[in-house]
Coordinates of N, CA and C in Angstrom, one line a residue:
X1469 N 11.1 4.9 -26.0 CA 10.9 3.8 -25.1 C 9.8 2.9 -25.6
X1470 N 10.1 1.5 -25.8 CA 9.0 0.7 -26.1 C 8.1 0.7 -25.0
X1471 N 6.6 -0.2 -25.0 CA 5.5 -0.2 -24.8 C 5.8 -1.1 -23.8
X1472 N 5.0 -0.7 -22.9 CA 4.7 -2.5 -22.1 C 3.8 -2.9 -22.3
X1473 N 4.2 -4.3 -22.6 CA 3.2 -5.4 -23.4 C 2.0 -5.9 -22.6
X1474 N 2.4 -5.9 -20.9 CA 0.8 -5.9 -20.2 C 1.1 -4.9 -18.8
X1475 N 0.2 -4.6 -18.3 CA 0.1 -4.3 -16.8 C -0.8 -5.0 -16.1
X1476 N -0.1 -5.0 -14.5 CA -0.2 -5.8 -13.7 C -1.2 -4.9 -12.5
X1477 N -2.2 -4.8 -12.0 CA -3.0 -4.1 -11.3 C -3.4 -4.8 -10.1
X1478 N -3.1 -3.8 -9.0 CA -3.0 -4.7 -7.8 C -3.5 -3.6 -7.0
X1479 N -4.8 -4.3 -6.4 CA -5.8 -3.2 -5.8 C -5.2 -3.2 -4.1
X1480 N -4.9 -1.9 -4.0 CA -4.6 -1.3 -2.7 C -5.2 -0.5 -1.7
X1481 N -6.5 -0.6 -1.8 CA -7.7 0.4 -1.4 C -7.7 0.2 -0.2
X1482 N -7.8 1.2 0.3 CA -7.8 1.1 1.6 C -9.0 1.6 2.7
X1483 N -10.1 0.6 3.2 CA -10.9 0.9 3.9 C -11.5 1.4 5.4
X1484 N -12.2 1.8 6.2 CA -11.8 1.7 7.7 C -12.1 0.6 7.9
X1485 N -11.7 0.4 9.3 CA -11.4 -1.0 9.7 C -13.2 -1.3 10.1
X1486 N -14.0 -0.7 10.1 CA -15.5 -0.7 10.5 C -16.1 -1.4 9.2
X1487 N -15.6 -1.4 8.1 CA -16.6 -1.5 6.9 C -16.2 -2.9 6.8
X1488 N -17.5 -3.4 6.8 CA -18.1 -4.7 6.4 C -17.1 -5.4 5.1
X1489 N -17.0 -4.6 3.9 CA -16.2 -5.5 3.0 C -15.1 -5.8 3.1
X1490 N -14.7 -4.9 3.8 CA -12.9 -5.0 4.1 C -12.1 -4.4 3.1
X1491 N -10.8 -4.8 2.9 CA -10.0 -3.6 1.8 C -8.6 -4.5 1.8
X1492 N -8.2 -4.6 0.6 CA -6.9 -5.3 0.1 C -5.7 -4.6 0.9
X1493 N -6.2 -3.8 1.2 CA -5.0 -2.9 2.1 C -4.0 -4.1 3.3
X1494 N -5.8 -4.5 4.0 CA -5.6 -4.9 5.3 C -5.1 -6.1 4.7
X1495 N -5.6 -6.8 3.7 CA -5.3 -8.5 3.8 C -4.0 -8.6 3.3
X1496 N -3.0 -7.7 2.8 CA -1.6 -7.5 2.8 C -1.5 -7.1 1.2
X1497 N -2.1 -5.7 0.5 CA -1.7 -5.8 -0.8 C -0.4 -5.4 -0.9
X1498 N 0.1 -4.3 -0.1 CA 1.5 -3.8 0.0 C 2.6 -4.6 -0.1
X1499 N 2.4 -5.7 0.4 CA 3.3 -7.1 0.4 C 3.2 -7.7 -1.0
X1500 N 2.1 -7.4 -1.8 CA 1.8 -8.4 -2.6 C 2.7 -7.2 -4.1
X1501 N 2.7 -6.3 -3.8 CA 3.2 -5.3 -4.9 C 4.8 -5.3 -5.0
X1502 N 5.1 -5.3 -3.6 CA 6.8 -5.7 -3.5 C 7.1 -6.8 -4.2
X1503 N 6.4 -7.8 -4.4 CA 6.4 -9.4 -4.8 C 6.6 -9.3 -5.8
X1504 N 5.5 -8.5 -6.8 CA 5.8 -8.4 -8.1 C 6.7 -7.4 -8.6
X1505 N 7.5 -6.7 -8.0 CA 8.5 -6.1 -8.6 C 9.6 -7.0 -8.6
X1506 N 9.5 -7.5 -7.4 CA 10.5 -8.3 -7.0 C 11.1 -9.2 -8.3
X1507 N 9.8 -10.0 -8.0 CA 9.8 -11.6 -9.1 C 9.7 -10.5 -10.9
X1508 N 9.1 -9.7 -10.7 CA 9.2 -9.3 -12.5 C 10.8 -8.8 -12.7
X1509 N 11.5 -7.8 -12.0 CA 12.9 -7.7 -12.3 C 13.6 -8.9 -12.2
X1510 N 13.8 -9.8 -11.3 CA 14.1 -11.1 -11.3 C 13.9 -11.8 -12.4
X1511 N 13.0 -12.0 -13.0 CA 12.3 -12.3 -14.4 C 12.8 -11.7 -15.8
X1512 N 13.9 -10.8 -15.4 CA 13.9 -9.5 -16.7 C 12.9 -9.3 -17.4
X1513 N 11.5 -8.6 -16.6 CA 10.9 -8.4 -17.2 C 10.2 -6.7 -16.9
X1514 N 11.4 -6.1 -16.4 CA 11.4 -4.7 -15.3 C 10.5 -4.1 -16.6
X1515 N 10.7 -3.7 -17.8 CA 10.6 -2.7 -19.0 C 9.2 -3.5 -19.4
X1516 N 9.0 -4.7 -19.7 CA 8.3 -5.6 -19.9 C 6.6 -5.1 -19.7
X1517 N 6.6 -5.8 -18.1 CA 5.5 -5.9 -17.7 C 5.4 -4.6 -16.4
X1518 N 4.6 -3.8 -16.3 CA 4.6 -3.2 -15.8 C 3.4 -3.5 -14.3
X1519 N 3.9 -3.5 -12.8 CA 3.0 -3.7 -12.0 C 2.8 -2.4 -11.5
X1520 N 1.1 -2.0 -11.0 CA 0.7 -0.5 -11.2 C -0.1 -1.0 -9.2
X1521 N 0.1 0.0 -8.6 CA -0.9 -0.3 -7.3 C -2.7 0.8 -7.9
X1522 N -3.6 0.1 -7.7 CA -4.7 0.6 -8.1 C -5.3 0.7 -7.0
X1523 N -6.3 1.6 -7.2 CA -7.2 1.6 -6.1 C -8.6 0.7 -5.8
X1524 N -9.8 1.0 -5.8 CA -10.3 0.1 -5.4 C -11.2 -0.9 -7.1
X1525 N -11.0 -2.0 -7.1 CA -11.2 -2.5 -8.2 C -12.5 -3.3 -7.9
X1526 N -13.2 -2.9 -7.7 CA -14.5 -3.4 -7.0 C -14.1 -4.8 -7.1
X1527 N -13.9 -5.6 -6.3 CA -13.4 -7.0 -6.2 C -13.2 -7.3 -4.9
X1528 N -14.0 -6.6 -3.7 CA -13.4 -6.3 -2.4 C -13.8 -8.2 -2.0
X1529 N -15.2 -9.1 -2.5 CA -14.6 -10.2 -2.0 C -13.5 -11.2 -1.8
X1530 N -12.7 -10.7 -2.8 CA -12.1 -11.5 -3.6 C -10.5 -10.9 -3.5
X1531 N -10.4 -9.7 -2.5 CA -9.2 -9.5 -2.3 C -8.0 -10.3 -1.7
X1532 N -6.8 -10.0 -1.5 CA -6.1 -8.9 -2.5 C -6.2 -9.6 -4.4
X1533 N -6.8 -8.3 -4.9 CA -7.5 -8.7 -6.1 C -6.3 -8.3 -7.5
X1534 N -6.1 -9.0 -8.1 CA -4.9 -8.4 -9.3 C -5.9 -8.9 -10.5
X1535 N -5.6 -7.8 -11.6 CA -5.9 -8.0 -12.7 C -4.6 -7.6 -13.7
X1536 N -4.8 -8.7 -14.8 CA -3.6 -8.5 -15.7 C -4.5 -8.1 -17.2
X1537 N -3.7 -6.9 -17.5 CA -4.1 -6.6 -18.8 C -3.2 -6.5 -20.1
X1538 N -3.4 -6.8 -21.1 CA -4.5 -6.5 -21.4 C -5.4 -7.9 -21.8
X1539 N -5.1 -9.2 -21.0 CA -5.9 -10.0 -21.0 C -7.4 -10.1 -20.5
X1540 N -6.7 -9.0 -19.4 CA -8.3 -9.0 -18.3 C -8.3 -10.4 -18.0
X1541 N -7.2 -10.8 -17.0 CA -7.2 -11.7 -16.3 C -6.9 -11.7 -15.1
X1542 N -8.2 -11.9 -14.3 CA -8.7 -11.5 -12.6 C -8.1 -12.4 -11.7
X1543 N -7.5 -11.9 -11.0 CA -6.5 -13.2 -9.7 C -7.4 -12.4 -8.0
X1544 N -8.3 -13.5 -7.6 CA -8.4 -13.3 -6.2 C -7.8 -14.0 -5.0
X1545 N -7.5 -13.1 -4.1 CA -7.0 -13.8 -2.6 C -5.5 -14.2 -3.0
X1546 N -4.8 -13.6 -3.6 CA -3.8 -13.7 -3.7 C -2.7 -13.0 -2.7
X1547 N -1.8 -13.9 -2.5 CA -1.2 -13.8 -1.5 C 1.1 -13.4 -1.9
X1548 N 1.7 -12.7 -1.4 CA 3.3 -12.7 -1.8 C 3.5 -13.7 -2.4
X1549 N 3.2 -15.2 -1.4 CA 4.1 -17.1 -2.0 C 3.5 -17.0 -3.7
X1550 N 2.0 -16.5 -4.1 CA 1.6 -16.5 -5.2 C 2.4 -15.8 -6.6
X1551 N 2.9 -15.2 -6.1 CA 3.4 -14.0 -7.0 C 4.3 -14.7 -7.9
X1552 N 5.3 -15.9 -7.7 CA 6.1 -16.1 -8.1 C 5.5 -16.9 -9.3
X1553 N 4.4 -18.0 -8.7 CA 3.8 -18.7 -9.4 C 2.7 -17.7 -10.5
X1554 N 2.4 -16.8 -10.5 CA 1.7 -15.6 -11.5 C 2.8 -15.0 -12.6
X1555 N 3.8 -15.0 -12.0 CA 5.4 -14.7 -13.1 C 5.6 -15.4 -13.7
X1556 N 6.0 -16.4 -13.3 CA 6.4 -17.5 -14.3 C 5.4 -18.4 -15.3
X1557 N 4.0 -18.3 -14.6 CA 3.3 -19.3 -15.7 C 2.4 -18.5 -16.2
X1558 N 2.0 -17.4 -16.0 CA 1.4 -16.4 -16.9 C 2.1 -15.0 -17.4
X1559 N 2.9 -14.7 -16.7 CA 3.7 -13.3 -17.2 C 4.5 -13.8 -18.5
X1560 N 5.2 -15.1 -17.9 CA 6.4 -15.8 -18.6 C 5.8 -16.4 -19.8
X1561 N 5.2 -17.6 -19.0 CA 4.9 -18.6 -20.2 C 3.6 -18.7 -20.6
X1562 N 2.7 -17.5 -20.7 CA 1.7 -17.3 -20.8 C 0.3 -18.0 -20.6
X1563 N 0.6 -18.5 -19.6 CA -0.8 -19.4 -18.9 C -0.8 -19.2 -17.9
X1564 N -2.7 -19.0 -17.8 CA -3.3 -17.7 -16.0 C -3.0 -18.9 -14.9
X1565 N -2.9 -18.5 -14.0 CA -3.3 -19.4 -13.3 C -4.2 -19.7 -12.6
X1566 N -5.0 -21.1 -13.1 CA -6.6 -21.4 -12.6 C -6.9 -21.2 -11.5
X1567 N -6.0 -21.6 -10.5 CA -6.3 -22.3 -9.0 C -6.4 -20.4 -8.4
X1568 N -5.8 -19.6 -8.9 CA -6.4 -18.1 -8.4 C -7.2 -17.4 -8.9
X1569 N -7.9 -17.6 -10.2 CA -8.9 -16.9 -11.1 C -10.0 -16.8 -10.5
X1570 N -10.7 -15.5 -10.7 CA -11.6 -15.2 -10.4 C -12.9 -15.6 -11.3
X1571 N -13.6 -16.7 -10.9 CA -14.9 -16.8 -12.3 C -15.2 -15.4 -13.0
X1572 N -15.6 -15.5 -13.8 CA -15.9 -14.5 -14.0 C -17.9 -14.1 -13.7
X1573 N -18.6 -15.2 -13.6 CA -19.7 -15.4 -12.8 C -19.7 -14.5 -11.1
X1574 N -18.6 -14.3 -10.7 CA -18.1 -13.8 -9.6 C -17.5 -12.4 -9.9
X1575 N -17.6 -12.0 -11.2 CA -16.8 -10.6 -10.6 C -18.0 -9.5 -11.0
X1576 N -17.7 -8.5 -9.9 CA -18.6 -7.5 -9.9 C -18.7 -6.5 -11.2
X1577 N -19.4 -6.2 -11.3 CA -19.2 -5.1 -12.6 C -19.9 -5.3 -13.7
X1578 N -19.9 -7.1 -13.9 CA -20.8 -7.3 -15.4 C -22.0 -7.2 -15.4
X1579 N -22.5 -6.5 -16.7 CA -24.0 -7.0 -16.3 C -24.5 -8.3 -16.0
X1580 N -25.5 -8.5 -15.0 CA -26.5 -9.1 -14.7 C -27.7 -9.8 -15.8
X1581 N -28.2 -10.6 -15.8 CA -29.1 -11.5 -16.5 C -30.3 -9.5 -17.1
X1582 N -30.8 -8.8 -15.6 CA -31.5 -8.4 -16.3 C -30.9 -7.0 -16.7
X1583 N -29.8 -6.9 -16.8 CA -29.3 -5.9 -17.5 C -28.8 -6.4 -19.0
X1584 N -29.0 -7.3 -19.7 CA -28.4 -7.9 -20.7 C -29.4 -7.1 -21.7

């Protein structure tokens, strides 16, 4: 079986409803993973591109948070209507889409000025 050429990560973490950050859970990730199966087999791109539900991707502001690999290209607040537009101009035609990207000045994880 060939490779799949990227995977699609879509944080599904799920938090109590008490905690301050919140959790992709609640802001609809379950919705957002049906989307992409949906739109990628629609796409013939079932074998292709593979969409994975992940757990927590430290990106909780910025949820529901998707990363595409192996670009490492960060989509926040993404919503189902989005999904289609994330298929077609970056799955397909290989361009991220701006208007969802996550700065990268904004994502958690990297070092900091004094960790450099």
């Amino acid at each position: 079986m060939p490779k799949f050429q990227r995977h699609v990560f879509i944080c599904t973490n799920e938090r109590d409803p008490s905690d301050e950050r919140g959790c992709c859970a609640a802001r609809g990730s379950k919705e957002v993973v049906e989307a992409f199966k949906k739109q990628l087999h629609e796409a013939g791109m079932k074998r292709i591109v593979r969409p994975n539900k992940a757990g927590c991707l430290d990106q909780c502001a910025q949820g529901v948070t998707v990363v595409v690999y192996p670009e490492q290209v960060w989509y926040g607040h993404v919503t189902p209507a989005d999904v289609p537009e994330i298929v077609a101009k970056h799955l397909v035609g290989g361009r991220p889409v701006e208007r969802l990207r996550i700065p990268d000045e904004l994502l958690t994880g990297l070092p900091g000025p004094k960790d450099r």
